[in-house]
Coordinates of C-alpha atoms in Angstrom, one line a residue:
M1 CA 20.5 27.3 39.3
K2 CA 19.2 27.3 42.9
D3 CA 15.8 27.8 41.5
N4 CA 16.2 24.9 39.3
K5 CA 17.3 22.6 42.3
K6 CA 14.5 23.5 44.1
F7 CA 12.3 22.7 41.3
A8 CA 13.8 19.3 41.1
S9 CA 13.6 18.8 44.9
K10 CA 9.9 19.8 45.1
E11 CA 8.6 16.3 44.1
Q12 CA 9.0 14.3 47.3
P13 CA 8.0 10.8 47.6
T14 CA 4.6 10.2 48.9
S15 CA 2.9 7.3 50.4
K16 CA 2.5 4.2 48.1
K17 CA -0.2 1.4 48.0
I18 CA -0.5 -1.9 46.3
V19 CA -3.5 -3.0 44.3
I20 CA -3.7 -6.7 43.4
A21 CA -6.8 -7.7 41.4
E22 CA -6.4 -11.5 41.6
R23 CA -9.5 -12.0 39.5
D24 CA -7.8 -10.3 36.6
N25 CA -4.1 -11.4 37.4
I26 CA -3.0 -7.8 37.4
G27 CA -1.2 -5.9 40.3
A28 CA 0.0 -2.4 40.4
L29 CA 2.2 -0.3 42.8
M30 CA 0.9 3.1 43.0
E31 CA 2.3 6.5 44.3
G32 CA -0.7 8.8 44.7
D33 CA -2.8 8.5 41.5
K34 CA 0.0 7.5 39.2
V35 CA 1.2 3.8 38.5
L36 CA 4.9 3.1 39.1
D37 CA 4.9 -0.6 38.1
L38 CA 2.4 -3.3 36.6
Y39 CA 2.7 -6.9 37.4
I40 CA 0.6 -8.9 34.8
N41 CA 0.6 -12.7 34.8
R42 CA -0.9 -13.4 31.3
G43 CA 0.4 -15.7 28.6
E44 CA 1.5 -19.1 28.1
V45 CA 5.4 -18.6 28.8
L46 CA 6.1 -16.5 31.7
L47 CA 9.3 -15.1 33.1
G48 CA 10.9 -17.6 35.5
D49 CA 9.2 -20.8 34.2
V50 CA 11.4 -23.9 34.4
Y51 CA 10.9 -26.4 31.4
L52 CA 12.2 -29.9 30.5
A53 CA 13.1 -29.2 26.9
T54 CA 14.7 -31.2 24.1
V55 CA 17.5 -29.8 21.9
Q56 CA 16.2 -29.4 18.2
N57 CA 19.0 -27.7 16.3
V58 CA 22.7 -26.7 17.2
L59 CA 24.0 -24.1 14.9
P60 CA 27.6 -23.3 15.6
S61 CA 27.4 -20.4 12.9
I62 CA 25.6 -18.3 15.3
D63 CA 26.9 -20.0 18.7
A64 CA 23.5 -21.0 19.8
A65 CA 20.9 -23.8 19.9
F66 CA 17.1 -24.0 19.6
V67 CA 15.1 -26.1 22.1
D68 CA 11.6 -27.2 22.1
V69 CA 9.7 -26.1 25.3
G70 CA 6.1 -27.3 24.1
V71 CA 5.0 -23.9 22.5
D72 CA 4.7 -22.8 19.3
K73 CA 8.0 -20.8 19.0
M74 CA 11.3 -22.5 19.8
G75 CA 13.3 -21.3 22.6
F76 CA 16.7 -19.6 21.9
L77 CA 19.6 -20.9 24.1
H78 CA 22.9 -19.1 23.5
A79 CA 26.3 -20.6 24.2
Q80 CA 27.1 -18.4 27.0
D81 CA 24.0 -19.6 28.9
V82 CA 25.0 -23.2 28.8
M83 CA 27.0 -24.5 31.7
G84 CA 30.5 -26.1 31.2
K85 CA 33.5 -25.5 29.1
G86 CA 34.2 -26.2 25.4
A87 CA 32.7 -26.0 22.1
L88 CA 28.9 -25.8 21.9
K89 CA 28.8 -29.1 19.8
D90 CA 30.7 -30.7 22.7
K91 CA 28.1 -29.5 25.3
L92 CA 24.9 -30.2 23.4
S93 CA 23.5 -32.6 20.9
P94 CA 20.3 -32.9 18.9
N95 CA 17.3 -34.7 20.8
Q96 CA 19.2 -34.2 24.2
K97 CA 17.0 -33.5 27.4
L98 CA 17.7 -30.2 29.3
V99 CA 16.4 -28.3 32.0
V100 CA 15.9 -24.6 31.1
Q101 CA 14.5 -21.5 32.7
V102 CA 12.9 -18.5 30.9
V103 CA 14.7 -15.4 31.2
K104 CA 13.1 -13.3 28.5
E105 CA 9.4 -13.9 27.4
P106 CA 8.5 -14.2 23.8
T107 CA 8.0 -11.0 22.0
G108 CA 6.7 -10.4 18.4
H109 CA 7.9 -12.9 16.2
K110 CA 10.7 -14.1 18.5
G111 CA 10.5 -16.9 20.8
P112 CA 11.4 -17.2 24.6
R113 CA 15.2 -17.1 25.5
V114 CA 16.2 -19.7 28.0
T115 CA 19.2 -20.5 30.1
T116 CA 20.6 -23.6 31.8
E117 CA 21.6 -21.6 34.8
I118 CA 18.3 -22.0 37.0
S119 CA 17.7 -19.3 39.7
L120 CA 15.0 -19.4 42.3
P121 CA 14.2 -16.0 44.0
G122 CA 12.9 -15.9 47.5
R123 CA 12.1 -12.9 49.8
F124 CA 15.5 -12.6 51.3
L125 CA 17.7 -14.9 49.3
V126 CA 18.0 -16.1 45.6
L127 CA 19.1 -19.7 45.1
M128 CA 21.7 -20.5 42.4
P129 CA 22.1 -24.3 42.3
S130 CA 24.7 -24.4 39.4
E131 CA 26.9 -21.6 40.7
P132 CA 28.6 -22.1 44.0
G133 CA 29.3 -19.0 46.0
I134 CA 27.9 -16.3 48.2
N135 CA 27.1 -12.6 47.0
V136 CA 25.7 -9.8 48.9
S137 CA 23.7 -6.9 47.4
R138 CA 25.5 -3.7 46.8
K139 CA 22.8 -1.6 48.2
I140 CA 23.8 -3.0 51.7
E141 CA 26.4 -0.7 52.5
S142 CA 27.6 -1.5 56.0
S143 CA 30.5 -3.7 56.0
K144 CA 29.4 -5.2 59.3
E145 CA 26.1 -6.2 58.2
R146 CA 27.4 -7.7 55.0
A147 CA 29.8 -9.7 56.9
R148 CA 27.0 -11.0 59.3
L149 CA 24.7 -11.9 56.5
K150 CA 27.4 -13.7 54.5
S151 CA 28.6 -15.8 57.5
I152 CA 25.0 -16.9 58.3
V153 CA 24.3 -18.0 54.7
S154 CA 27.8 -19.8 54.6
L155 CA 26.6 -21.9 57.5
L156 CA 23.3 -22.8 56.5
K157 CA 23.3 -23.5 52.7
P158 CA 24.6 -26.9 51.4
V159 CA 27.8 -27.5 49.5
G160 CA 27.9 -27.0 46.0
V161 CA 24.8 -24.3 45.9
G162 CA 25.2 -20.7 45.4
V163 CA 23.1 -18.0 47.2
I164 CA 22.8 -14.3 46.6
I165 CA 21.7 -12.1 49.6
R166 CA 19.0 -9.6 48.8
T167 CA 18.7 -6.1 49.9
E168 CA 15.6 -7.0 51.9
A169 CA 17.6 -9.5 54.1
E170 CA 19.3 -6.4 55.7
G171 CA 18.4 -6.5 59.6
Q172 CA 16.7 -9.9 59.3
S173 CA 17.3 -12.7 62.0
E174 CA 19.0 -15.9 61.3
A175 CA 15.7 -17.9 61.7
D176 CA 14.0 -15.9 58.8
I177 CA 16.9 -16.2 56.6
Q178 CA 17.0 -20.1 57.4
E179 CA 13.3 -20.4 56.6
D180 CA 13.5 -18.7 53.3
L181 CA 16.6 -21.0 52.3
E182 CA 14.5 -24.1 53.3
I183 CA 11.8 -23.1 51.1
L184 CA 14.1 -22.5 48.0
L185 CA 16.0 -25.8 48.7
E186 CA 12.6 -27.6 48.6
K187 CA 11.5 -26.0 45.3
W188 CA 14.8 -27.2 43.8
N189 CA 14.4 -30.7 45.0
N190 CA 10.8 -30.8 43.3
I191 CA 12.2 -29.6 40.1
V192 CA 14.9 -32.3 40.2
T193 CA 12.4 -35.0 40.9
A194 CA 10.1 -33.9 38.0
A195 CA 12.8 -33.6 35.4
E196 CA 13.6 -37.5 36.2
S197 CA 9.9 -38.7 35.8
L198 CA 8.3 -36.4 33.2
T199 CA 8.9 -36.7 29.5
P200 CA 10.0 -33.5 27.4
P201 CA 8.8 -31.1 26.4
S202 CA 6.8 -30.2 29.7
L203 CA 6.5 -27.4 32.4
I204 CA 8.3 -28.4 35.6
Y205 CA 8.0 -25.2 37.8
R206 CA 6.2 -21.9 37.6
D207 CA 6.9 -19.1 40.0
Q208 CA 4.3 -18.7 42.7
D209 CA 1.1 -16.9 42.0
L210 CA 0.7 -13.1 41.4
L211 CA 0.0 -12.2 44.9
Y212 CA 3.1 -13.8 46.2
R213 CA 5.1 -12.3 43.5
V214 CA 3.8 -8.7 44.1
I215 CA 4.2 -8.9 47.8
R216 CA 7.8 -10.2 47.3
E217 CA 8.8 -7.6 44.7
A218 CA 6.7 -4.5 45.5
C219 CA 6.2 -4.5 49.3
S220 CA 8.6 -2.1 51.2
E221 CA 8.7 0.3 53.9
D222 CA 7.2 3.0 51.8
V223 CA 4.0 0.9 51.2
T224 CA 1.3 1.7 53.7
E225 CA -1.8 0.0 52.4
I226 CA -2.5 -3.1 50.1
I227 CA -6.1 -3.7 48.6
V228 CA -7.2 -6.9 47.4
D229 CA -10.5 -8.0 45.9
T230 CA -11.1 -11.5 47.3
A231 CA -11.2 -12.8 50.8
F232 CA -8.8 -15.6 50.1
A233 CA -6.3 -13.0 49.1
L234 CA -6.8 -11.2 52.2
N235 CA -5.9 -14.1 54.4
R236 CA -2.8 -14.9 52.4
V237 CA -1.6 -11.4 52.6
Q238 CA -1.9 -11.1 56.2
S239 CA 0.0 -14.5 56.8
L240 CA 2.7 -13.5 54.6
L241 CA 3.2 -10.0 56.2
Q242 CA 3.3 -11.8 59.6
N243 CA 5.9 -14.2 58.6
W244 CA 8.1 -11.5 57.2
H245 CA 7.4 -9.2 60.2
M246 CA 6.0 -6.4 58.2
S247 CA 2.5 -6.5 59.5
K248 CA 2.8 -3.3 61.8
N249 CA 2.9 -0.6 59.3
I250 CA 0.9 -1.9 56.3
Q251 CA -3.0 -1.8 56.3
V252 CA -4.7 -4.6 54.4
T253 CA -8.0 -3.7 52.8
L254 CA -10.7 -5.9 51.2
Y255 CA -12.4 -4.1 48.4
K256 CA -16.3 -4.6 48.3
G257 CA -17.5 -2.3 45.7
N258 CA -19.6 -3.1 42.7
E259 CA -17.0 -1.8 40.0
P260 CA -14.0 -3.8 39.4
L261 CA -11.0 -2.9 41.5
L262 CA -8.8 -1.6 38.7
I263 CA -11.6 0.8 37.5
A264 CA -12.2 2.0 41.1
T265 CA -8.6 2.8 41.8
N266 CA -8.1 4.4 38.3
V267 CA -5.4 1.7 37.1
H268 CA -7.3 1.3 33.9
K269 CA -6.8 4.9 32.9
E270 CA -2.9 4.5 33.5
I271 CA -2.9 1.5 31.3
R272 CA -4.8 3.2 28.6
A273 CA -2.5 6.2 28.8
A274 CA 0.5 3.9 28.6
L275 CA -0.7 2.6 25.3
N276 CA -0.8 5.9 23.6
M277 CA 2.5 7.4 21.9
K278 CA 1.9 11.0 23.4
V279 CA 2.4 11.4 27.2
N280 CA 1.2 15.0 28.6
M281 CA 3.1 16.3 31.6
P282 CA 1.5 18.5 34.3
S283 CA 3.7 21.7 33.2
G284 CA 2.2 21.6 29.6
G285 CA 5.2 19.8 27.9
Y286 CA 4.7 16.3 26.4
L287 CA 6.6 13.3 25.3
F288 CA 6.5 11.3 22.1
I289 CA 7.4 7.8 22.8
Q290 CA 7.7 5.5 19.6
Q291 CA 8.6 1.7 20.0
T292 CA 10.2 -0.2 17.0
E293 CA 11.8 -3.5 16.5
A294 CA 15.3 -2.1 16.9
L295 CA 15.0 0.6 19.5
T296 CA 12.6 3.0 21.3
V297 CA 12.8 6.8 20.5
I298 CA 11.6 9.3 23.2
D299 CA 11.2 13.1 22.2
V300 CA 10.8 15.7 24.6
N301 CA 8.7 18.8 23.7
S302 CA 8.0 22.1 25.6
G303 CA 4.5 22.4 24.5
K304 CA 2.5 25.1 26.3
F305 CA 5.1 25.4 29.2
V306 CA 6.0 29.3 29.0
S307 CA 5.8 30.3 32.6
S308 CA 9.5 30.7 33.2
A309 CA 11.2 34.0 32.8
T310 CA 13.9 33.0 30.3
Q311 CA 14.3 30.4 27.5
D312 CA 17.2 28.5 29.2
E313 CA 15.0 28.2 32.5
T314 CA 11.9 26.9 30.5
I315 CA 14.1 24.4 28.8
L316 CA 15.8 23.0 31.9
K317 CA 12.5 22.7 33.8
T318 CA 10.9 20.8 30.8
N319 CA 13.7 18.6 30.6
I320 CA 13.8 18.0 34.3
E321 CA 10.2 17.2 34.5
A322 CA 10.6 14.9 31.4
V323 CA 13.1 12.8 33.3
H324 CA 11.1 11.7 36.0
E325 CA 8.3 11.0 33.5
I326 CA 10.5 9.0 31.2
A327 CA 11.8 6.9 34.2
R328 CA 8.1 6.1 35.2
Q329 CA 7.1 5.4 31.6
L330 CA 10.1 2.9 31.1
R331 CA 9.0 0.9 34.2
L332 CA 5.1 1.1 33.4
R333 CA 5.4 0.2 29.7
N334 CA 8.2 -2.3 30.4
I335 CA 10.3 -0.9 27.6
G336 CA 13.5 -3.0 26.9
G337 CA 16.6 -2.8 24.5
M338 CA 18.1 0.3 23.2
I339 CA 16.5 3.6 24.0
I340 CA 17.2 7.1 22.6
I341 CA 16.0 10.2 24.4
D342 CA 16.0 13.5 22.6
F343 CA 16.1 16.2 25.0
I344 CA 15.5 19.9 24.2
D345 CA 18.9 21.6 23.2
M346 CA 20.7 23.2 26.0
T347 CA 23.5 25.7 25.6
S348 CA 24.8 25.6 29.3
R349 CA 27.2 22.8 30.4
V350 CA 25.9 23.2 33.9
D351 CA 22.5 22.4 32.7
K352 CA 23.5 19.2 30.8
L353 CA 25.2 17.8 34.0
A354 CA 22.3 18.6 36.2
I355 CA 20.0 16.6 33.7
M356 CA 22.5 13.4 33.6
E357 CA 22.4 13.6 37.5
E358 CA 18.7 13.7 37.6
L359 CA 18.3 10.9 35.1
E360 CA 20.7 8.7 37.3
L361 CA 18.7 9.3 40.3
A362 CA 15.3 8.8 38.6
I363 CA 16.3 5.2 37.3
E364 CA 18.1 4.2 40.6
D365 CA 15.0 2.2 41.8
D366 CA 14.4 0.3 38.6
K367 CA 15.2 -3.3 38.8
A368 CA 15.8 -3.8 35.2
K369 CA 19.2 -2.1 35.7
P370 CA 19.2 0.6 32.9
Q371 CA 22.6 1.9 31.8
V372 CA 23.0 5.4 30.7
G373 CA 25.3 6.7 28.1
Q374 CA 26.8 10.1 27.6
L375 CA 24.8 13.2 26.3
S376 CA 25.8 14.2 22.8
D377 CA 26.1 17.7 21.3
L378 CA 22.7 17.3 19.7
G379 CA 21.0 16.6 23.1
L380 CA 20.5 12.7 22.6
V381 CA 21.1 10.3 25.4
E382 CA 21.8 6.7 24.8
M383 CA 20.6 3.9 27.3
T384 CA 19.8 0.5 27.4
R385 CA 17.4 -1.4 29.6
H386 CA 17.1 -5.1 30.3
R387 CA 14.2 -6.6 28.6
Q388 CA 12.4 -9.0 31.0
G389 CA 8.7 -9.7 30.4
Q390 CA 6.4 -8.5 27.6
A391 CA 5.7 -5.1 27.1
I392 CA 2.3 -3.5 27.8
S393 CA 1.7 -3.0 24.2
E394 CA 2.0 -6.6 23.6
V395 CA -0.3 -7.6 26.4
F396 CA -3.3 -5.2 25.9
A397 CA -3.0 -4.6 22.1
K398 CA -3.0 -6.4 18.9
K399 CA -1.8 -5.5 15.5
C400 CA -4.2 -4.1 13.1
P401 CA -5.4 -6.8 10.7
H402 CA -5.4 -4.5 7.7
C403 CA -2.0 -2.5 8.1
H404 CA -0.3 -5.2 10.3
G405 CA 1.0 -2.6 12.8
E406 CA 2.6 -0.3 10.2
G407 CA 0.1 2.3 10.6
N408 CA -0.8 2.8 6.9
I409 CA -2.5 0.9 4.1
V410 CA -0.9 0.4 0.8
E411 CA -3.3 1.1 -2.0
D412 CA -3.8 -0.8 -5.2
F413 CA -1.4 0.3 -8.0
K414 CA -3.9 1.5 -10.8
F415 CA -1.6 1.5 -13.8
A416 CA -2.8 2.3 -17.3
S417 CA -3.5 -0.8 -19.5
P418 CA -3.1 -1.1 -23.1
T419 CA -6.2 0.3 -25.0
S420 CA -8.3 -2.5 -26.5
E421 CA -10.1 -2.1 -29.8
G422 CA -13.5 -1.4 -28.3
E423 CA -12.1 1.4 -26.1
Y424 CA -10.5 2.9 -29.2
R425 CA -13.7 2.9 -31.2
A426 CA -15.3 4.7 -28.2
K427 CA -12.7 7.5 -28.0
A428 CA -12.7 7.6 -31.7
A429 CA -16.5 8.4 -31.7
K430 CA -16.0 11.0 -29.1
M431 CA -13.0 12.9 -30.7
K432 CA -14.1 12.3 -34.3
L433 CA -11.4 10.0 -35.2
P434 CA -11.4 7.5 -38.1
V435 CA -14.0 5.0 -37.3
S436 CA -12.1 1.9 -38.5
G437 CA -10.1 0.3 -36.0
F438 CA -6.4 1.0 -35.8
K439 CA -5.6 -2.9 -36.1
K440 CA -7.5 -2.7 -39.6
N441 CA -5.7 0.4 -40.8
N442 CA -2.4 -1.3 -40.0
N443 CA -3.4 -4.3 -42.2
K444 CA -4.4 -1.9 -45.0
K445 CA -1.2 -0.2 -44.8
Q446 CA 0.8 -3.6 -45.1
N447 CA -1.3 -4.5 -48.2
N448 CA -0.8 -1.3 -49.8
N449 CA 3.0 -1.6 -49.4
N450 CA 2.9 -5.2 -50.9
N451 CA 0.9 -4.1 -54.0
N452 CA 3.2 -1.2 -54.6
Q453 CA 6.1 -3.6 -54.5
N454 CA 4.4 -5.9 -57.0
N455 CA 3.7 -2.9 -59.2
N456 CA 7.1 -1.7 -59.2
Q457 CA 8.4 -5.1 -60.2
Q458 CA 6.0 -5.5 -63.0
A459 CA 6.9 -2.1 -64.5
P460 CA 10.4 -3.0 -65.7
Q461 CA 9.2 -6.3 -67.3
E462 CA 6.8 -4.5 -69.5
L463 CA 9.6 -2.2 -70.7
E464 CA 11.9 -5.3 -71.4
Q465 CA 9.0 -6.8 -73.4
S466 CA 8.4 -3.7 -75.4
Q467 CA 12.0 -2.7 -76.2
P468 CA 12.9 -5.6 -78.5
I469 CA 9.9 -4.5 -80.8
E470 CA 11.0 -1.0 -81.1
M471 CA 14.8 -1.8 -81.7
T472 CA 14.2 -4.2 -84.7
T473 CA 13.1 -1.2 -87.0
E474 CA 15.9 0.7 -88.8
N475 CA 13.6 3.4 -90.1
P476 CA 14.8 7.0 -89.0
S477 CA 11.3 7.7 -88.2
V478 CA 11.3 5.1 -85.6
T479 CA 14.3 6.5 -83.7
A480 CA 12.6 9.7 -83.6
Q481 CA 9.5 8.2 -82.1
E482 CA 11.7 6.3 -79.5
E483 CA 13.2 9.6 -78.2
N484 CA 10.1 11.3 -77.9
K485 CA 8.8 8.3 -76.0
K486 CA 11.8 8.5 -73.6
R487 CA 11.1 12.1 -72.9
N488 CA 7.5 11.4 -72.2
D489 CA 8.3 8.5 -69.8
K490 CA 10.7 10.8 -67.9
K491 CA 8.1 13.2 -67.3
R492 CA 5.3 10.8 -66.5
P493 CA 5.1 9.4 -62.9
N494 CA 5.0 5.9 -62.1
N495 CA 1.4 5.8 -60.8
K496 CA -0.9 5.1 -63.6
R497 CA -3.6 7.3 -61.9
N498 CA -1.7 10.4 -62.9
F499 CA -2.0 9.7 -66.6
N500 CA -3.7 13.0 -68.2
K501 CA -4.9 14.1 -71.6
K502 CA -1.7 16.0 -72.5
Q503 CA 0.3 12.8 -72.9
L504 CA -2.3 11.5 -75.3
N505 CA -2.1 14.6 -77.4
E506 CA 1.9 14.3 -77.6
D507 CA 1.5 10.8 -78.7
A508 CA -0.9 11.8 -81.4
N509 CA 1.3 14.5 -82.6
V510 CA 4.1 11.9 -82.9
K511 CA 2.1 9.6 -85.1
V512 CA 1.0 12.6 -87.4
A513 CA 4.7 13.4 -87.9
E514 CA 5.4 9.7 -88.7
T515 CA 2.9 9.8 -91.6
M516 CA 4.4 13.1 -92.9
I517 CA 7.8 11.5 -93.2
T518 CA 7.0 8.4 -94.9
S519 CA 4.8 10.2 -97.5
E520 CA 2.8 7.1 -98.7
D521 CA -0.6 7.3 -99.4
E522 CA -1.5 3.8 -98.5
I523 CA -1.0 4.4 -94.6
K524 CA -4.5 5.9 -94.3
P525 CA -6.5 3.0 -95.5
V526 CA -4.3 0.4 -93.4
I527 CA -5.2 2.2 -90.3
V528 CA -8.9 2.0 -91.0
E529 CA -9.2 -1.5 -92.5
Q530 CA -6.9 -3.5 -90.3
P531 CA -6.9 -2.5 -86.6
Q532 CA -7.9 -6.0 -85.2
P533 CA -5.1 -8.3 -86.7
A534 CA -2.5 -5.9 -85.0
V535 CA -4.4 -5.9 -81.7
A536 CA -4.3 -9.8 -81.8
E537 CA -0.7 -10.0 -82.2
E538 CA 0.1 -7.5 -79.6
A539 CA -2.5 -8.9 -77.1
P540 CA -0.4 -11.7 -75.7
V541 CA 2.6 -9.0 -74.9
E542 CA 0.5 -6.7 -73.1
Q543 CA -1.7 -9.1 -71.5
P544 CA 0.0 -9.0 -68.0
A545 CA -0.6 -5.1 -67.9
E546 CA -4.2 -5.8 -68.3
E547 CA -4.4 -8.2 -65.4
T548 CA -2.3 -6.4 -62.7
P549 CA -4.7 -3.5 -62.1
K550 CA -7.6 -6.1 -61.5
K551 CA -5.7 -7.3 -58.2
T552 CA -5.7 -3.9 -56.5
R553 CA -7.3 -1.0 -58.1
R554 CA -9.7 -0.1 -60.9
P555 CA -7.9 0.2 -64.1
N556 CA -7.1 4.0 -65.3
R557 CA -9.0 5.6 -67.8
G558 CA -7.6 6.3 -71.1
T559 CA -5.8 2.9 -71.3
K560 CA -7.8 1.6 -74.2
T561 CA -7.0 4.6 -76.4
K562 CA -3.4 4.0 -75.5
R563 CA -3.4 0.5 -76.7
Q564 CA -5.2 1.3 -80.0
T565 CA -2.5 4.0 -80.7
R566 CA 0.3 1.3 -80.2
A567 CA -1.5 -1.1 -82.6
K568 CA -1.6 1.6 -85.2
K569 CA 2.1 2.3 -84.8
A570 CA 2.7 -1.3 -85.2
T571 CA 0.6 -1.7 -88.5
S572 CA 2.2 1.3 -89.9
E573 CA 5.7 0.1 -89.4
E574 CA 5.0 -3.1 -91.2
K575 CA 3.6 -1.4 -94.2
V576 CA 6.7 0.5 -94.3
E577 CA 8.8 -2.2 -94.3
E578 CA 7.1 -3.9 -97.1

């Protein structure tokens, strides 16, 4: 563990410098070759802007209201950010004029978040016109200094105005604090007069330019050099440092190179690296940072770091190095909201405590006030960070027009469609299927079914018509003929195509037997002499049987001989009766 503590304490803070590219509206706080903070003034709505807005909708269901600040997206105003007591409907009404300040810049599809509690930051003080009282920064630990600063501000500030004493006010004289307070009060008076004269929606106040903001926020005792790219910026920086009594230890330099200042100082490399998901660490490990709408996930991997003696030591050193890099990436990328860190699993409880302590120290200088939760058994750490401005990915990157930022493109669904008649014919030609289309085959099947039904209906009609003729005879030979006929009908199928020569021979045999039973010689000449009259009499009875085959199929062979035999039977029976 002693070696691990030595590893953690090796990283000592080096001298810092500030780079201000006024032409690009970008400032950077650098420590060595690494960028710690980026200050960017880009966008239509910036953090700290004060607007004269109008109330559009009041929604009690979500306890909030939407206000028009003059941009495409409406400003979101929560009930907690509205001064006064009572319900939201009592405090706000549609089309009401309201002075609001941006506390969160618009991100993605969300509009800016605004508040009615205006705050104007200065070098040593923060003016709060709507909240009376005096508060002192917690980082000022000396009780005597806290009491001295609080007494000075209480004598200088007007009644009904609140003031927050910043950490930079420690050790400052009463004149410096008074001068800072007078500047802030003048800004507030300008805001009040502009709100009375302008028509909403309109911008009333915007925080001073980038140079003033960077010097106010980033300049501290650790800074040894400030680099600017214009002569005007050089003069302003020198005057500000003289007024704040900070010009002794800081060197101000004017850049005169041919390349842009951000390229000469390698700031552009840090910006490009911050736009990637993978972050390489010096020891060989790496981080994976993935931002989503709900939260940001950071995964720690050991990578090629295998120089330690044991596995536990390798894991601890990788996690400690990852803690410092994660703290820097959160500030550089301006990541806000819920953050989940997946450290490499550690078995020792002492190592887990060391990681949590190192994380608390690493985020101590972060002005976004991150809050760290507990380390779970799976090695996960939950933390939150106050979202202020836009993330670096929203400033320097745009969504892909094809995938819309999702990272993948959905292909067209190529589902199979029903085969058409032309496609079926082409497949039939290749596979040697029936050439006729499947639609025509279906029509033929339906026609065949209908014809079979008609034939089945006509068959019993023919039997009914033929039976009365046979039943009228009382001759015993006729009864024998009917029995033979029934037997032949049972053996014979319904389809007329199956009619064969055997059945014709059976009928002929029956007729010969009939002539032997009657034993009359007159039958022979009757069969030869008068075949036509019997056919004429029987023709109307068997006429439907002749017409039905014409509709569908060719008439069967052998039907003519059968009709002639029936005619012969009828003539012979008449002769017998006579």
